[in-house]
Every structure is written in structure tokens, then in C-alpha cells.
XYZ file of C-alpha atoms in Angstrom:
518
model
C 7.932 -28.069 -31.790
C 6.328 -30.210 -34.480
C 4.176 -30.246 -37.584
C 2.138 -27.238 -38.718
C -0.905 -29.521 -38.618
C -0.416 -30.328 -34.933
C -1.687 -28.166 -32.085
C 0.550 -28.559 -29.032
C -1.252 -29.060 -25.737
C 0.344 -27.116 -22.881
C -1.120 -28.333 -19.588
C -1.051 -25.942 -16.649
C -3.244 -27.961 -14.265
C -0.395 -28.158 -11.744
C 0.260 -24.402 -11.835
C -2.694 -22.270 -12.934
C -5.221 -25.024 -12.242
C -4.036 -25.303 -8.647
C -4.963 -21.649 -8.147
C -8.612 -22.738 -8.258
C -10.137 -22.206 -4.789
C -9.777 -25.445 -2.829
C -7.617 -27.197 -5.439
C -4.286 -27.123 -3.615
C -2.275 -30.341 -4.135
C 0.658 -31.775 -2.204
C 3.818 -32.954 -3.947
C 2.821 -36.623 -4.165
C -0.517 -35.700 -5.683
C 1.147 -33.446 -8.246
C 3.502 -36.250 -9.243
C 0.558 -38.624 -9.641
C -1.258 -36.136 -11.886
C 1.932 -35.449 -13.867
C 2.424 -39.137 -14.628
C -1.119 -39.339 -15.911
C -0.606 -36.209 -18.034
C 2.428 -37.943 -19.537
C 0.239 -40.955 -20.329
C -2.436 -38.606 -21.730
C 0.076 -37.286 -24.239
C 0.301 -33.578 -23.465
C 3.283 -31.792 -25.034
C 4.173 -29.429 -22.182
C 3.583 -29.620 -18.423
C 3.813 -26.391 -16.439
C 4.769 -27.942 -13.122
C 4.588 -24.867 -10.923
C 5.992 -21.478 -10.005
C 9.381 -22.384 -8.505
C 10.136 -18.941 -7.050
C 6.831 -18.683 -5.204
C 7.649 -21.021 -2.308
C 9.945 -23.895 -1.264
C 7.001 -26.262 -1.660
C 6.362 -25.188 -5.249
C 10.086 -25.425 -6.032
C 10.217 -29.003 -4.760
C 7.051 -29.979 -6.604
C 8.636 -28.810 -9.880
C 11.766 -30.839 -9.082
C 9.769 -34.004 -8.407
C 7.544 -33.645 -11.473
C 10.670 -33.273 -13.621
C 11.911 -36.612 -12.285
C 8.556 -38.340 -12.758
C 7.783 -37.755 -16.444
C 9.657 -38.752 -19.573
C 8.133 -37.363 -22.758
C 6.725 -33.822 -22.221
C 8.670 -30.601 -21.845
C 8.484 -29.666 -18.150
C 8.789 -26.028 -17.238
C 8.406 -23.600 -14.387
C 6.744 -20.215 -14.534
C 8.952 -17.207 -13.709
C 8.429 -13.485 -13.645
C 10.720 -11.483 -15.936
C 13.238 -11.144 -13.116
C 16.666 -12.745 -12.757
C 15.881 -14.141 -9.284
C 12.755 -15.953 -10.483
C 14.547 -17.250 -13.570
C 17.500 -18.628 -11.567
C 15.165 -20.586 -9.293
C 13.141 -21.868 -12.254
C 16.283 -23.026 -14.064
C 17.488 -24.827 -10.935
C 14.094 -26.491 -10.428
C 13.857 -27.952 -13.952
C 17.473 -29.051 -14.357
C 16.528 -32.692 -13.695
C 13.943 -32.832 -16.496
C 14.608 -34.818 -19.663
C 13.198 -31.842 -21.578
C 13.523 -28.742 -19.352
C 11.936 -25.403 -20.144
C 11.062 -22.025 -18.676
C 8.005 -19.792 -19.046
C 8.595 -16.132 -18.262
C 6.004 -13.352 -18.332
C 5.354 -9.678 -17.773
C 2.174 -7.617 -18.070
C 1.747 -5.450 -21.167
C -1.647 -3.755 -20.776
C -1.684 -0.097 -19.791
C -3.831 -0.851 -16.761
C -1.404 -3.508 -15.462
C 1.714 -1.479 -16.252
C 0.336 1.567 -14.466
C -1.444 0.047 -11.484
C 0.415 -3.234 -10.878
C 3.940 -2.955 -12.241
C 4.280 0.836 -12.036
C 6.536 0.608 -15.087
C 6.662 2.485 -18.373
C 6.441 0.812 -21.769
C 10.174 1.305 -22.284
C 10.930 -0.364 -18.942
C 8.697 -3.322 -19.796
C 10.377 -3.668 -23.195
C 13.799 -3.711 -21.559
C 12.653 -6.343 -19.046
C 11.366 -8.581 -21.835
C 14.627 -8.617 -23.760
C 16.793 -8.956 -20.650
C 14.723 -11.743 -19.098
C 14.352 -13.865 -22.223
C 18.039 -13.509 -23.122
C 19.071 -14.421 -19.560
C 16.818 -17.474 -19.591
C 18.168 -18.569 -23.000
C 21.711 -18.547 -21.615
C 20.611 -21.373 -19.322
C 17.919 -23.229 -21.275
C 17.147 -23.911 -24.910
C 13.349 -23.845 -24.540
C 11.967 -20.513 -23.348
C 8.385 -19.311 -23.668
C 7.385 -15.690 -23.205
C 3.897 -14.468 -22.232
C 2.501 -10.947 -22.453
C 0.157 -10.973 -19.473
C -3.245 -9.350 -20.131
C -2.539 -9.322 -23.878
C -6.224 -9.123 -24.789
C -6.412 -5.686 -23.115
C -3.042 -4.491 -24.435
C -2.314 -2.111 -27.307
C -1.747 -4.393 -30.294
C 1.076 -2.357 -31.778
C 2.878 -2.365 -28.445
C 2.398 -6.147 -28.385
C 4.049 -6.355 -31.803
C 7.091 -4.533 -30.390
C 7.154 -6.699 -27.259
C 6.882 -9.996 -29.134
C 9.474 -8.885 -31.696
C 11.890 -8.180 -28.845
C 11.163 -11.581 -27.277
C 11.959 -13.295 -30.597
C 15.221 -11.350 -30.961
C 16.172 -12.410 -27.417
C 15.617 -16.086 -28.269
C 12.105 -17.095 -27.214
C 10.860 -20.296 -28.862
C 7.159 -19.838 -28.035
C 5.101 -16.658 -27.720
C 1.927 -16.756 -25.668
C -1.078 -14.431 -26.077
C -3.088 -14.642 -22.841
C -6.656 -13.535 -22.270
C -5.776 -13.213 -18.596
C -9.076 -11.772 -17.411
C -11.384 -13.702 -19.736
C -12.371 -10.404 -21.359
C -12.109 -11.245 -25.062
C -14.743 -12.598 -27.428
C -13.830 -15.076 -30.185
C -14.062 -12.757 -33.202
C -11.803 -10.073 -31.735
C -9.401 -12.526 -30.131
C -8.937 -14.476 -33.360
C -8.324 -11.221 -35.214
C -5.740 -10.161 -32.591
C -3.852 -13.433 -33.024
C -3.834 -13.057 -36.796
C -2.657 -9.417 -36.560
C 0.224 -10.300 -34.248
C 1.402 -13.207 -36.404
C 1.250 -11.102 -39.562
C 3.009 -8.047 -38.108
C 5.595 -9.384 -35.646
C 9.122 -9.547 -37.034
C 10.363 -13.156 -37.061
C 6.928 -14.615 -36.275
C 7.562 -17.591 -38.553
C 10.439 -18.707 -36.290
C 8.264 -19.334 -33.223
C 5.223 -21.242 -32.072
C 2.279 -18.989 -31.213
C 0.306 -19.975 -28.149
C -2.837 -18.881 -26.356
C -3.895 -18.999 -22.700
C -7.557 -18.101 -22.107
C -9.579 -17.739 -18.930
C -13.273 -18.518 -18.693
C -14.785 -15.486 -16.956
C -17.367 -15.029 -19.739
C -17.586 -18.743 -20.540
C -15.591 -18.208 -23.750
C -12.179 -19.733 -22.956
C -12.586 -22.730 -25.275
C -14.208 -20.636 -28.017
C -11.428 -18.031 -27.813
C -8.755 -20.743 -27.903
C -10.300 -22.325 -30.999
C -10.554 -18.887 -32.642
C -6.843 -18.420 -31.934
C -6.044 -21.797 -33.486
C -8.130 -20.970 -36.561
C -6.012 -17.824 -36.970
C -2.599 -19.425 -36.652
C -1.914 -20.342 -33.023
C -0.399 -23.817 -32.724
C -0.387 -24.242 -28.963
C -3.274 -24.107 -26.491
C -2.638 -23.689 -22.764
C -5.328 -25.418 -20.766
C -6.209 -27.473 -17.692
C -7.947 -30.766 -17.071
C -11.635 -30.177 -16.261
C -11.004 -26.480 -16.952
C -10.015 -25.844 -13.323
C -8.319 -22.596 -12.404
C -8.742 -19.364 -10.516
C -12.049 -17.503 -10.749
C -14.187 -19.192 -13.448
C -11.326 -21.423 -14.565
C -9.173 -21.952 -17.639
C -9.604 -23.413 -21.095
C -10.778 -27.010 -20.716
C -8.226 -29.440 -22.153
C -10.771 -32.117 -22.969
C -13.106 -29.706 -24.766
C -10.388 -28.212 -26.985
C -8.912 -31.599 -27.862
C -12.250 -33.186 -28.709
C -13.417 -30.113 -30.661
C -10.317 -30.386 -32.857
C -10.784 -34.132 -33.226
C -14.535 -34.106 -33.826
C -14.390 -31.170 -36.269
C -11.137 -32.218 -37.932
C -12.472 -31.482 -41.449
C -13.047 -27.862 -40.386
C -9.708 -27.225 -38.663
C -7.544 -29.748 -40.541
C -5.527 -30.002 -37.325
C -4.884 -32.616 -34.664
C -3.165 -33.077 -31.295
C -0.902 -35.756 -29.838
C -3.333 -36.457 -26.999
C -4.391 -40.067 -26.435
C -8.072 -39.271 -26.099
C -8.995 -42.575 -24.424
C -7.047 -41.281 -21.389
C -9.193 -38.137 -21.078
C -11.873 -39.577 -18.791
C -9.429 -41.383 -16.453
C -7.411 -38.161 -16.169
C -10.532 -36.152 -15.377
C -11.636 -38.610 -12.703
C -8.164 -38.737 -11.155
C -7.946 -34.953 -10.871
C -11.407 -34.808 -9.322
C -10.393 -37.366 -6.699
C -7.119 -35.587 -5.932
C -8.561 -32.079 -5.596
C -11.985 -32.954 -4.195
C -13.586 -30.740 -6.857
C -16.511 -32.621 -8.374
C -17.042 -32.551 -12.135
C -20.497 -31.099 -12.923
C -22.966 -33.643 -14.297
C -23.458 -31.625 -17.477
C -19.755 -30.899 -18.078
C -18.997 -31.506 -21.769
C -16.947 -34.609 -22.599
C -16.358 -35.872 -19.034
C -19.581 -35.128 -17.114
C -21.729 -38.096 -16.129
C -24.546 -36.804 -18.339
C -22.337 -36.087 -21.367
C -23.463 -39.304 -23.084
C -26.760 -39.816 -21.246
C -30.102 -39.675 -23.079
C -33.371 -39.357 -21.154
C -35.860 -37.832 -23.606
C -37.887 -40.502 -25.352
C -37.246 -39.114 -28.831
C -33.510 -39.001 -28.144
C -33.455 -42.530 -26.752
C -35.314 -43.821 -29.776
C -32.953 -41.996 -32.119
C -29.813 -43.270 -30.379
C -31.084 -46.844 -30.360
C -31.745 -46.641 -34.102
C -28.389 -45.035 -34.874
C -25.979 -43.503 -32.315
C -24.912 -40.671 -34.596
C -28.466 -39.319 -34.489
C -27.629 -37.664 -31.165
C -23.988 -38.535 -30.369
C -21.248 -36.643 -32.211
C -18.509 -38.765 -30.632
C -18.254 -42.225 -29.102
C -17.865 -42.378 -25.316
C -15.137 -45.008 -25.779
C -13.076 -42.377 -27.628
C -12.567 -40.446 -24.387
C -12.162 -43.528 -22.207
C -15.741 -44.016 -21.012
C -16.666 -47.680 -21.239
C -20.181 -49.062 -21.105
C -19.284 -51.672 -18.492
C -18.407 -50.078 -15.148
C -18.563 -53.358 -13.197
C -15.008 -54.488 -12.648
C -14.292 -56.985 -9.898
C -15.501 -58.705 -6.787
C -14.100 -60.299 -3.639
C -12.445 -63.125 -5.585
C -10.412 -60.820 -7.789
C -6.636 -61.026 -7.398
C -3.948 -58.459 -6.721
C -2.616 -58.568 -10.287
C -6.017 -57.877 -11.843
C -6.589 -55.104 -9.320
C -3.262 -53.487 -10.249
C -4.133 -53.655 -13.944
C -7.486 -51.985 -13.302
C -5.779 -49.189 -11.367
C -3.593 -48.542 -14.397
C -6.664 -48.367 -16.640
C -8.252 -45.849 -14.278
C -5.217 -43.565 -14.467
C -3.503 -44.445 -11.166
C 0.274 -44.920 -11.470
C 1.021 -46.287 -8.003
C 3.999 -47.948 -6.341
C 3.926 -51.490 -4.980
C 3.254 -50.433 -1.376
C 0.458 -48.094 -2.453
C -1.173 -50.842 -4.519
C -0.979 -53.207 -1.552
C -2.696 -50.704 0.752
C -5.388 -50.024 -1.812
C -5.891 -53.754 -2.421
C -6.520 -54.375 1.269
C -9.193 -51.671 1.268
C -10.654 -53.169 -1.909
C -10.994 -56.567 -0.239
C -12.716 -55.017 2.779
C -15.142 -53.184 0.499
C -15.776 -56.285 -1.619
C -16.896 -58.134 1.506
C -19.491 -55.419 2.173
C -20.759 -54.928 -1.381
C -22.092 -57.417 -3.901
C -20.650 -55.451 -6.822
C -17.556 -53.233 -6.891
C -17.520 -50.570 -9.599
C -14.763 -48.414 -11.048
C -16.095 -45.456 -9.088
C -15.810 -47.483 -5.863
C -12.168 -48.224 -6.613
C -11.452 -44.567 -7.401
C -13.006 -43.516 -4.110
C -11.115 -46.003 -1.962
C -7.795 -45.219 -3.665
C -8.433 -41.528 -3.047
C -9.000 -42.202 0.649
C -6.212 -44.730 1.189
C -3.466 -43.500 -1.128
C -4.046 -39.926 -2.284
C -4.679 -38.651 1.224
C -1.158 -39.536 2.357
C 0.910 -36.417 1.642
C 4.696 -36.026 1.506
C 4.519 -35.150 5.184
C 2.393 -37.135 7.678
C -1.190 -36.044 8.257
C -1.586 -33.979 11.377
C -5.104 -35.247 12.047
C -6.343 -38.830 12.004
C -9.874 -40.034 12.781
C -9.731 -42.949 15.240
C -13.276 -43.455 16.539
C -16.714 -41.939 16.167
C -20.026 -42.625 17.859
C -23.242 -40.763 17.053
C -26.698 -40.646 18.608
C -29.856 -39.318 16.993
C -33.587 -39.726 17.356
C -36.745 -37.734 16.692
C -37.046 -36.844 20.384
C -33.412 -36.111 21.358
C -30.698 -33.643 20.401
C -28.235 -35.247 17.951
C -24.790 -35.789 19.459
C -21.390 -37.128 18.467
C -18.341 -38.426 20.297
C -15.121 -38.306 18.317
C -11.623 -39.542 19.062
C -8.726 -38.316 16.882
C -4.948 -38.370 16.798
C -3.437 -34.901 16.609
C 0.310 -34.996 15.968
C 0.243 -38.591 17.241
C -1.578 -37.794 20.486
C -5.123 -39.106 20.973
C -7.795 -36.604 21.938
C -11.569 -36.978 22.376
C -14.511 -34.577 22.346
C -18.306 -34.733 22.594
C -20.699 -32.206 21.078
C -24.280 -31.691 19.962
C -25.718 -30.086 16.864
C -28.672 -29.503 14.568
C -27.959 -32.938 13.096
C -25.433 -35.709 13.503
C -23.108 -34.279 10.833
C -23.195 -30.862 12.525
C -22.461 -32.496 15.881
C -19.641 -34.533 14.384
C -18.058 -31.488 12.740
C -18.290 -29.477 15.967
C -16.503 -32.254 17.865
C -13.766 -32.464 15.231
C -13.345 -28.678 15.273
C -13.127 -28.752 19.078
C -10.333 -31.351 18.967
C -8.394 -29.708 16.163
C -8.859 -26.157 17.425
C -9.820 -25.156 13.889
C -11.840 -22.004 13.298
C -12.260 -22.714 9.609
C -15.696 -21.965 8.198
C -17.621 -24.673 6.341
C -18.457 -23.131 2.957
C -19.825 -26.152 1.117
C -21.034 -29.651 1.918
C -22.259 -32.047 -0.759
C -23.210 -35.704 -0.691
C -23.405 -38.054 -3.640
C -23.682 -41.763 -4.230
C -20.571 -43.264 -5.793
C -22.620 -46.022 -7.435
C -26.197 -47.262 -7.416
C -27.827 -49.507 -4.817
C -28.556 -49.412 -1.104
C -25.048 -50.718 -0.386
C -23.411 -47.934 -2.384
C -20.553 -45.913 -0.977
C -21.471 -42.352 -0.117
C -19.040 -39.674 -1.216
C -18.884 -36.385 0.647
C -17.137 -33.220 -0.519
C -16.706 -30.226 1.730
C -14.906 -26.906 1.433
C -13.383 -25.062 4.387
C -12.324 -21.434 4.527
C -9.582 -20.294 6.871
C -9.006 -16.559 6.430
C -8.381 -16.167 2.680
C -7.602 -19.843 1.964
C -10.257 -22.225 0.625
C -9.554 -25.965 0.757
C -11.640 -28.925 -0.424
C -11.813 -32.302 1.293
C -13.295 -35.587 0.192
C -14.285 -38.806 1.939
C -16.120 -41.960 0.977
C -17.616 -44.786 3.021
C -20.666 -47.035 3.031
C -21.709 -45.035 6.143
C -22.471 -41.480 5.038
C -21.715 -39.998 8.478
C -18.286 -41.616 8.459
C -17.754 -40.308 4.923
C -18.658 -36.817 6.198
C -16.136 -37.062 9.028
C -13.405 -38.331 6.703
C -14.039 -35.469 4.288
C -13.780 -32.889 7.080
C -10.566 -34.393 8.466
C -9.135 -34.603 4.954
C -9.861 -30.900 4.421
C -8.158 -30.030 7.720
C -5.052 -31.962 6.713
C -4.968 -30.297 3.313
C -5.365 -26.940 5.041
C -2.345 -27.730 7.223
C -0.330 -28.682 4.155
C -1.342 -25.467 2.418
C -0.288 -23.400 5.434
C 3.143 -25.040 5.442
C 3.742 -24.628 1.737
C 1.706 -21.586 0.901
C 3.057 -19.324 -1.798
C 5.185 -16.648 -0.197
C 4.349 -13.296 -1.773
C 4.345 -14.300 -5.441
C 1.032 -14.791 -7.175
C -0.462 -14.443 -10.618
C 0.714 -15.422 -14.060
C -0.738 -15.415 -17.540
């Protein structure tokens, strides 16, 4: 799939990344992210797990229609039923593919699959061959490879090559490996697997010990030429390999690796911001590459050094990843065309109607604020456009009135539309946000537990928009919600309602009984 000096970037944000608690996305949001991944320049997009649910199947179908350049594939267990659904889901892609997997560690074979080594071997050959009868591009993954017997892996991967696999993936499924041993495992498999020179070797690392990026780079240094990763490193448990960190490590240390990627690095920051807005999962301030503090210098010695020469303390330019020094964009006199262009620069690929809705909100905000920043635009687009799923929202905030003083119990009156019908409730609480949330819960009938509530300022100044993120838990499902407004109480209410709507969407399209993957 390219030059030996190129590392392919396989993005699984829409599949493995969505398994991050609270990161569930509806179909429209997945399509929006996929278009930006296409613009970012990733080589492969894993669009979902088609056999897991009708919702995931349809999301794969729509992503295939939305992107032009990358290979688009669906994950599938090494079973004919999964493979048939995956093949059907990707048939509309310009470059369709399929990613099939089965566990190979003794612990998984015994306690999860309840299969012998011979049975697993037979499944590998049968599944890959069956997939190849339908598609040219097939990737095979040995789930939990880092805890598997290496000689058994050699047999498994040799069988996958004989059956026609184009890419072989070595996952560190549990984040158990350390770089030295993982790099050595990759080298051993490449050197000892029959036909290894015919395929691309890939790696898929989880971050349970904080080593996903380090393990991925160790794999690359030992012959892997594809890294499977997610934007912002999102994913189940502690997350996956961070796309932006791997790409910029290869770029910044190019003399060491003598390798490159096809990623357009100036699109990294817009992609990171877009995903954060869509999922409601905030990027930590100190996150490498894309965190707000990644290029900030507070210590006097550092500031002096940077002012004298940037390379004293900066190993890369912020502009390289799409962070510009000037965040001030437009004001109330800015036109629709300029606004549309700025949306494109921020990573939003929107239709005409969506741009019009966002522009109206922009004008309203511009009348309230003296200066409108990129972050303001991102927040209003998230509220106005990204919160409209493929199916109508069940809950809509219509009216809210709060009362609070130092000598009275805080209270809130809330009116909402539930399935189109207006309902109103009044409640009290420890504070106005608590009272507001109790009233919303009373109207919606929700028993979801509030796990997390955070408030941040979108930009500086007393007229700044407040951005609220909250996470709700309903049984075993965690969902994030986000809201922004110049009134922080209104932002809190919008975030809570957004989370309830996302929870409803998740209930409708929740994965049936299929979970997991590399």
C-alpha cells in the first residue's frame, strides 16, 4: 500500500475510539469526522463494526459514501455472518476493505473463545479466504497478540497470508507490552513468518500503561509500516495510540526513523478540536501536540529563551499542526462567505443549510460580544449543527427561569419539549445548576446519574461564552454532553439536555451483543 519509507495511518476513531466511555456518535457526526479524516490525509478509515447493530451498519454505509481517498473498512469477527454484513456495508466505498480478527492468546482462547489452537487456525484461514472472495483488501488481526505465544503467532500469520490477507496487524489489546519487548516481537514475526514480505505489517496499541505511542514507534522501528490510532488517543479504558503524537514524532524525528506519513499535519489541530466538540470529551490542557498548553511558556527562563530563538524550547512550530497565533477571526460585519471559509479552515465540512443555521447563531453571538474567536465559532457550530442527529432530538429546552440569593433556597423552572409536547417542572436544589438539573430530570423521567460536570471559558473576557461538559450514566452506558452560552446556567442546561438526547440515540442504536476488537 505504498513506499517502504511511508508509514500508513489507519484511523479507528469511528470504531475503537467510539468505545471510549461517553464518546458515542450519531451517523451525521461520524460522517462529519470522516470527511475531516479524509482532509487530514489518513490512509485507512475503520468506519465501524457493521455486524454489531443496524446503527453501526448504516454508519459504515454513510461514511463509505462521504469520503473519496482513504480505504474504508468495517471490522468483522472471523465468522461468515460478520463478514457478509461487513462486505455489504462497504460496497459503496471507492476503496472498500474488511478487517477481520480472532484472539490468539491462550487466556482468550480458553476463557473467551473456548477454542483450541487448531480451531483458531482453521477459523483464520476460512475467514480470510471467504473475505478475499468478496474484497481485494483484507486485513487480519491476532487479538491480544502481545500476550500470545510467538511461534503460534507465526503459524497464524502464515495461514492468513496463504489465505490472501494484504495487511497483518499485531495488537497490544490490553496495553500490556513495553517498547523493547514489543519491538522485538514485531521483528521476530516479520523475520519468521512465511511470506511476510508480501504484506504490510501493522500495529494497534492500547494505552493502559501509557505506552501506546512508544510501543507503536518501537513497532515501526522494527519493520511495521502501518499504525492504527485515534484522534486525541480516545478509546476504551485508557485509550488508543494517539494519531497526532505518532505522526509528529515521525515528522519531528525524521532523521532517526527515515520515515514519513501522508498526513497533512496542518489539519491535526482542527481535527482534534472537531472531535472534541462532537464527542464532548475535552482535550487535556497538557495533551501533547493539541493541548492548549502544548506551545505555552510560562517560566521566565523559558519565555526568555523562546523570545531569543524559538527552537530553544520548541521542537516543532505550532503552525505545523494547524495552530495559528491569531485566534481572532470575525465580527458582526463579517459576511456569510467569509464565515463559510472560516468553517472550512476549522475542519467543518457542512452543507448549505447547516452553514446558514450556524451563520445566524454567529450573528446573534457577534451582537453580544465585541470579539468572536475561533473557539466561539466551534462552540456555536457544535450546539447548532452537531447536536442535530439523523433522527430528531427527543428533548428540547424551551424556557428556563432561575432564582437564587444568599437567604433563599435556589430554584429553577424549566419548560421543555418531549417528543414535541411541551412540559414544565419546578424544583429546588443546593444551587441553581442542581435545581435546573432536577427539573430537567423530572420532565424527562431520566434516572441517569451525573458522573462529571466541568465548566470552562471558551475565550477570555467577561463576555466570554461558558462551555459546560457533563457525563451521565444510565446503567452501564456513559454519555457526554456539551453546551455553550454566554450565560453559564443556560450552558449547563444545554449540556444536560444534549447528554439526554445522546443517551436516547445510544439506546436506539446500541450495539446488540457484539463487542470488542483488536
